[in-house]
């Protein structure tokens, strides 16, 4: 199956101190919380776009045919925000919640997708943030473990420990 | 009598091969089946977890209710800020459910599709907060779905339960099949191992058993000898007398039957032996071990020899067979290797075969020496012609009245470089043993012809021919070639055979003799009177000459009796038109007896000893000068090439 992973190395330095509020004035779409040391950090679409971008094409159990997703790798997201943790809780707009070890998510190539085929995703199409994996790239990703950790309408990431 | 040993193993092996092939093919099929089942099993497990519809449907109904709640809040005067969010979430849920390929099988009435199209028609709610009227209308539109959707969810939950059960049943079936196949594989493997072990045992047994007689073979006997290496031991080797000629005359099949019957008798006679084995074509070996081994072996030998008294009956024919036994035993202290013991018994057997047939001969160290001498002679004899060690002497055969030379008997001698002159009595049997006699005999014929060519045309030459030489169908041609090459007349050649030569009614031998006689050669019966059936021989073949055995002259009987017997033989010979030669004449008295009874020719030390070719020629020349009228070619003039 066609699969493409593009690392867009447009790393833009961000003023971390100002990240407690949306940087560019848009509605916040993803909140990083749960860190004892830092206050919750909410980002809007532009804030996510400002991070290193990655895209890949993959099939999913919820789409007919391959789809190209682009956004920030969870790894880059956490690194950019200076967040450290071994375990996170992922919470969606519909209150869907899963817990997972950070290592496994990062190792699986988890992407915080903000665009599907180049277009921002509305809530009705699993947006605005869809955490998913490049399923086609590795057979072991095509498993219930990774399907259940693929959280659409992701709104909050809590670092548990 | 049947020979079951001939066929059984082959049938067994064929069965074994078919069995092994069947097992192998079955194992291969099972392995493939096992793989297919395993893959199927894995796929079932993956499928069972992938389509967890119940959760999706449950989420969908919850989102429907939350969306309805948000609309109701607007109707009740709330802000309605989360209407578009709930709308988006519900729409996404419906999209996900309709993307599920298994939906059609569950949702027969198209309920979900209807709900989806209803929700899609409210597209404006995705962006704007609805008015109270709009919210109310939308709520009313969705209300009829609430009940069927919740029913659908619980029904599909039940359905999922059924699917899970069905899946579990299938899984169980697959798993049971997998277990069955694995169990079968294990059983097959175990059976195969057992089979291989059994066959190995059987093979070992076959390897150690003589196929013909069913008793142990040489291999097993050697193994036993290696194992029993201490204490008193005795070995007996039994050889069947004249088995080769029995085989030749009766055929190999009859020979085999005889061996089988003989082995049965040996088995019965030697039940106390540590082992009885067939160690060669016609040789059986026995091992006795423990105190008194030699005595036991001797007692067994007596029993075995006694067991041969009764003739064997083969296909209605009665047949006598004798065995000769060679025996060897350790000293009382049990020193010495079993292998050398076996060799000694073999030597004792060879010695016994030479001069004590149908008896048991115990090994004596002297035998080893004579055995080794015999082995050396046998080896050296092969090159004796090439090295010029063989030569001929010629004993004159004379007119018994005048003493004048009529011919010579060619006599073979061997001058061994180490042992000196070897008696023909010693080396001819050795030559007979491994058929060297055929080559040597041809050489004798050629040499005798060369010599005869140097002598006057009325001097004949006699050559002895054995039974083995007569088995060579090219012998007559060889005689013809040698005589022709040397320009010696066929009539000058006398072929002497002994009575034992024709003991077997051999067509080839008789054919060769007839051929030779037809050429013009004379055929003489040597040593007449020593065999069992002398007179009957005269009927078997039209001989030209009779040589009366010297025992008639040297025997213990009174002179008159001897004269009477010799006179009778001569009278008989004259009636049959045979020339008679008296052999071994040493005294004038003996010459007179023969001369008076009408014997024409004589041979013996009274006239002359065996002479060298030169001396033979000298004798002829002397006769020629004394009696006059004859000239001889110069010795050694070369004969015609």
mmCIF file of N, CA and C in Angstrom, chain B residues 2 13 19 93 118 120 174 183 189 206 296 302 322 329 359 384 391 400 484 528 554 557 570 576 579 610 632:
data_model
loop_
_atom_site.group_PDB
_atom_site.id
_atom_site.type_symbol
_atom_site.label_atom_id
_atom_site.label_comp_id
_atom_site.label_asym_id
_atom_site.label_seq_id
_atom_site.Cartn_x
_atom_site.Cartn_y
_atom_site.Cartn_z
ATOM 1 N N UNK B 2 10.942 -76.094 1.843
ATOM 2 C CA UNK B 2 10.808 -74.770 1.242
ATOM 3 C C UNK B 2 11.954 -73.876 1.719
ATOM 4 N N UNK B 13 10.460 -55.697 3.206
ATOM 5 C CA UNK B 13 10.999 -54.384 2.865
ATOM 6 C C UNK B 13 10.025 -53.588 2.022
ATOM 7 N N UNK B 19 4.721 -48.485 3.837
ATOM 8 C CA UNK B 19 4.321 -47.932 5.134
ATOM 9 C C UNK B 19 4.974 -46.592 5.381
ATOM 10 N N UNK B 93 -19.940 10.101 14.041
ATOM 11 C CA UNK B 93 -20.303 8.762 14.502
ATOM 12 C C UNK B 93 -21.078 8.007 13.443
ATOM 13 N N UNK B 118 -31.332 12.286 7.801
ATOM 14 C CA UNK B 118 -32.086 13.275 8.601
ATOM 15 C C UNK B 118 -31.117 14.269 9.243
ATOM 16 N N UNK B 120 -28.062 14.914 8.329
ATOM 17 C CA UNK B 120 -27.360 15.717 7.315
ATOM 18 C C UNK B 120 -28.221 16.921 6.864
ATOM 19 N N UNK B 174 -11.740 -25.060 15.364
ATOM 20 C CA UNK B 174 -10.416 -24.944 14.749
ATOM 21 C C UNK B 174 -9.349 -25.421 15.734
ATOM 22 N N UNK B 183 -1.820 -33.951 17.909
ATOM 23 C CA UNK B 183 -1.781 -35.252 18.575
ATOM 24 C C UNK B 183 -1.427 -36.348 17.575
ATOM 25 N N UNK B 189 4.740 -39.644 14.788
ATOM 26 C CA UNK B 189 6.184 -39.540 15.057
ATOM 27 C C UNK B 189 6.629 -40.678 15.953
ATOM 28 N N UNK B 206 18.946 -59.685 10.588
ATOM 29 C CA UNK B 206 19.195 -60.163 9.224
ATOM 30 C C UNK B 206 20.692 -60.173 8.948
ATOM 31 N N UNK B 296 33.802 -80.903 25.438
ATOM 32 C CA UNK B 296 32.463 -80.698 24.860
ATOM 33 C C UNK B 296 32.553 -80.674 23.339
ATOM 34 N N UNK B 302 31.975 -85.870 17.611
ATOM 35 C CA UNK B 302 31.559 -87.264 17.433
ATOM 36 C C UNK B 302 30.088 -87.320 17.035
ATOM 37 N N UNK B 322 29.604 -86.201 3.629
ATOM 38 C CA UNK B 322 30.458 -86.309 4.801
ATOM 39 C C UNK B 322 30.997 -84.943 5.173
ATOM 40 N N UNK B 329 41.682 -75.679 20.444
ATOM 41 C CA UNK B 329 41.227 -75.310 21.785
ATOM 42 C C UNK B 329 42.328 -74.553 22.512
ATOM 43 N N UNK B 359 36.632 -87.048 9.464
ATOM 44 C CA UNK B 359 37.084 -87.209 10.839
ATOM 45 C C UNK B 359 37.310 -85.840 11.448
ATOM 46 N N UNK B 384 55.606 -69.536 -11.222
ATOM 47 C CA UNK B 384 56.622 -70.568 -11.443
ATOM 48 C C UNK B 384 56.958 -70.720 -12.927
ATOM 49 N N UNK B 391 59.689 -77.663 -14.997
ATOM 50 C CA UNK B 391 60.358 -78.341 -16.123
ATOM 51 C C UNK B 391 59.805 -79.758 -16.242
ATOM 52 N N UNK B 400 58.517 -104.287 -23.732
ATOM 53 C CA UNK B 400 58.859 -105.036 -22.521
ATOM 54 C C UNK B 400 59.775 -106.217 -22.817
ATOM 55 N N UNK B 484 50.455 -79.173 -34.205
ATOM 56 C CA UNK B 484 50.632 -78.631 -35.550
ATOM 57 C C UNK B 484 51.824 -77.676 -35.591
ATOM 58 N N UNK B 528 45.236 -98.113 -13.861
ATOM 59 C CA UNK B 528 44.084 -99.009 -13.958
ATOM 60 C C UNK B 528 44.073 -100.017 -12.817
ATOM 61 N N UNK B 554 53.599 -104.627 -6.851
ATOM 62 C CA UNK B 554 54.251 -104.475 -5.554
ATOM 63 C C UNK B 554 53.413 -104.968 -4.392
ATOM 64 N N UNK B 557 50.282 -109.766 -2.306
ATOM 65 C CA UNK B 557 49.813 -111.081 -2.770
ATOM 66 C C UNK B 557 50.985 -111.919 -3.312
ATOM 67 N N UNK B 570 45.357 -108.329 -18.945
ATOM 68 C CA UNK B 570 45.938 -108.282 -20.276
ATOM 69 C C UNK B 570 45.059 -109.007 -21.290
ATOM 70 N N UNK B 576 39.693 -106.412 -26.023
ATOM 71 C CA UNK B 576 39.105 -105.103 -26.349
ATOM 72 C C UNK B 576 39.993 -104.320 -27.317
ATOM 73 N N UNK B 579 46.196 -101.590 -25.959
ATOM 74 C CA UNK B 579 47.591 -101.821 -25.677
ATOM 75 C C UNK B 579 47.753 -101.730 -24.160
ATOM 76 N N UNK B 610 62.967 -91.247 -14.881
ATOM 77 C CA UNK B 610 62.570 -90.070 -15.671
ATOM 78 C C UNK B 610 63.829 -89.306 -16.079
ATOM 79 N N UNK B 632 69.344 -89.317 -35.727
ATOM 80 C CA UNK B 632 68.533 -88.367 -34.944
ATOM 81 C C UNK B 632 68.947 -86.940 -35.244
#
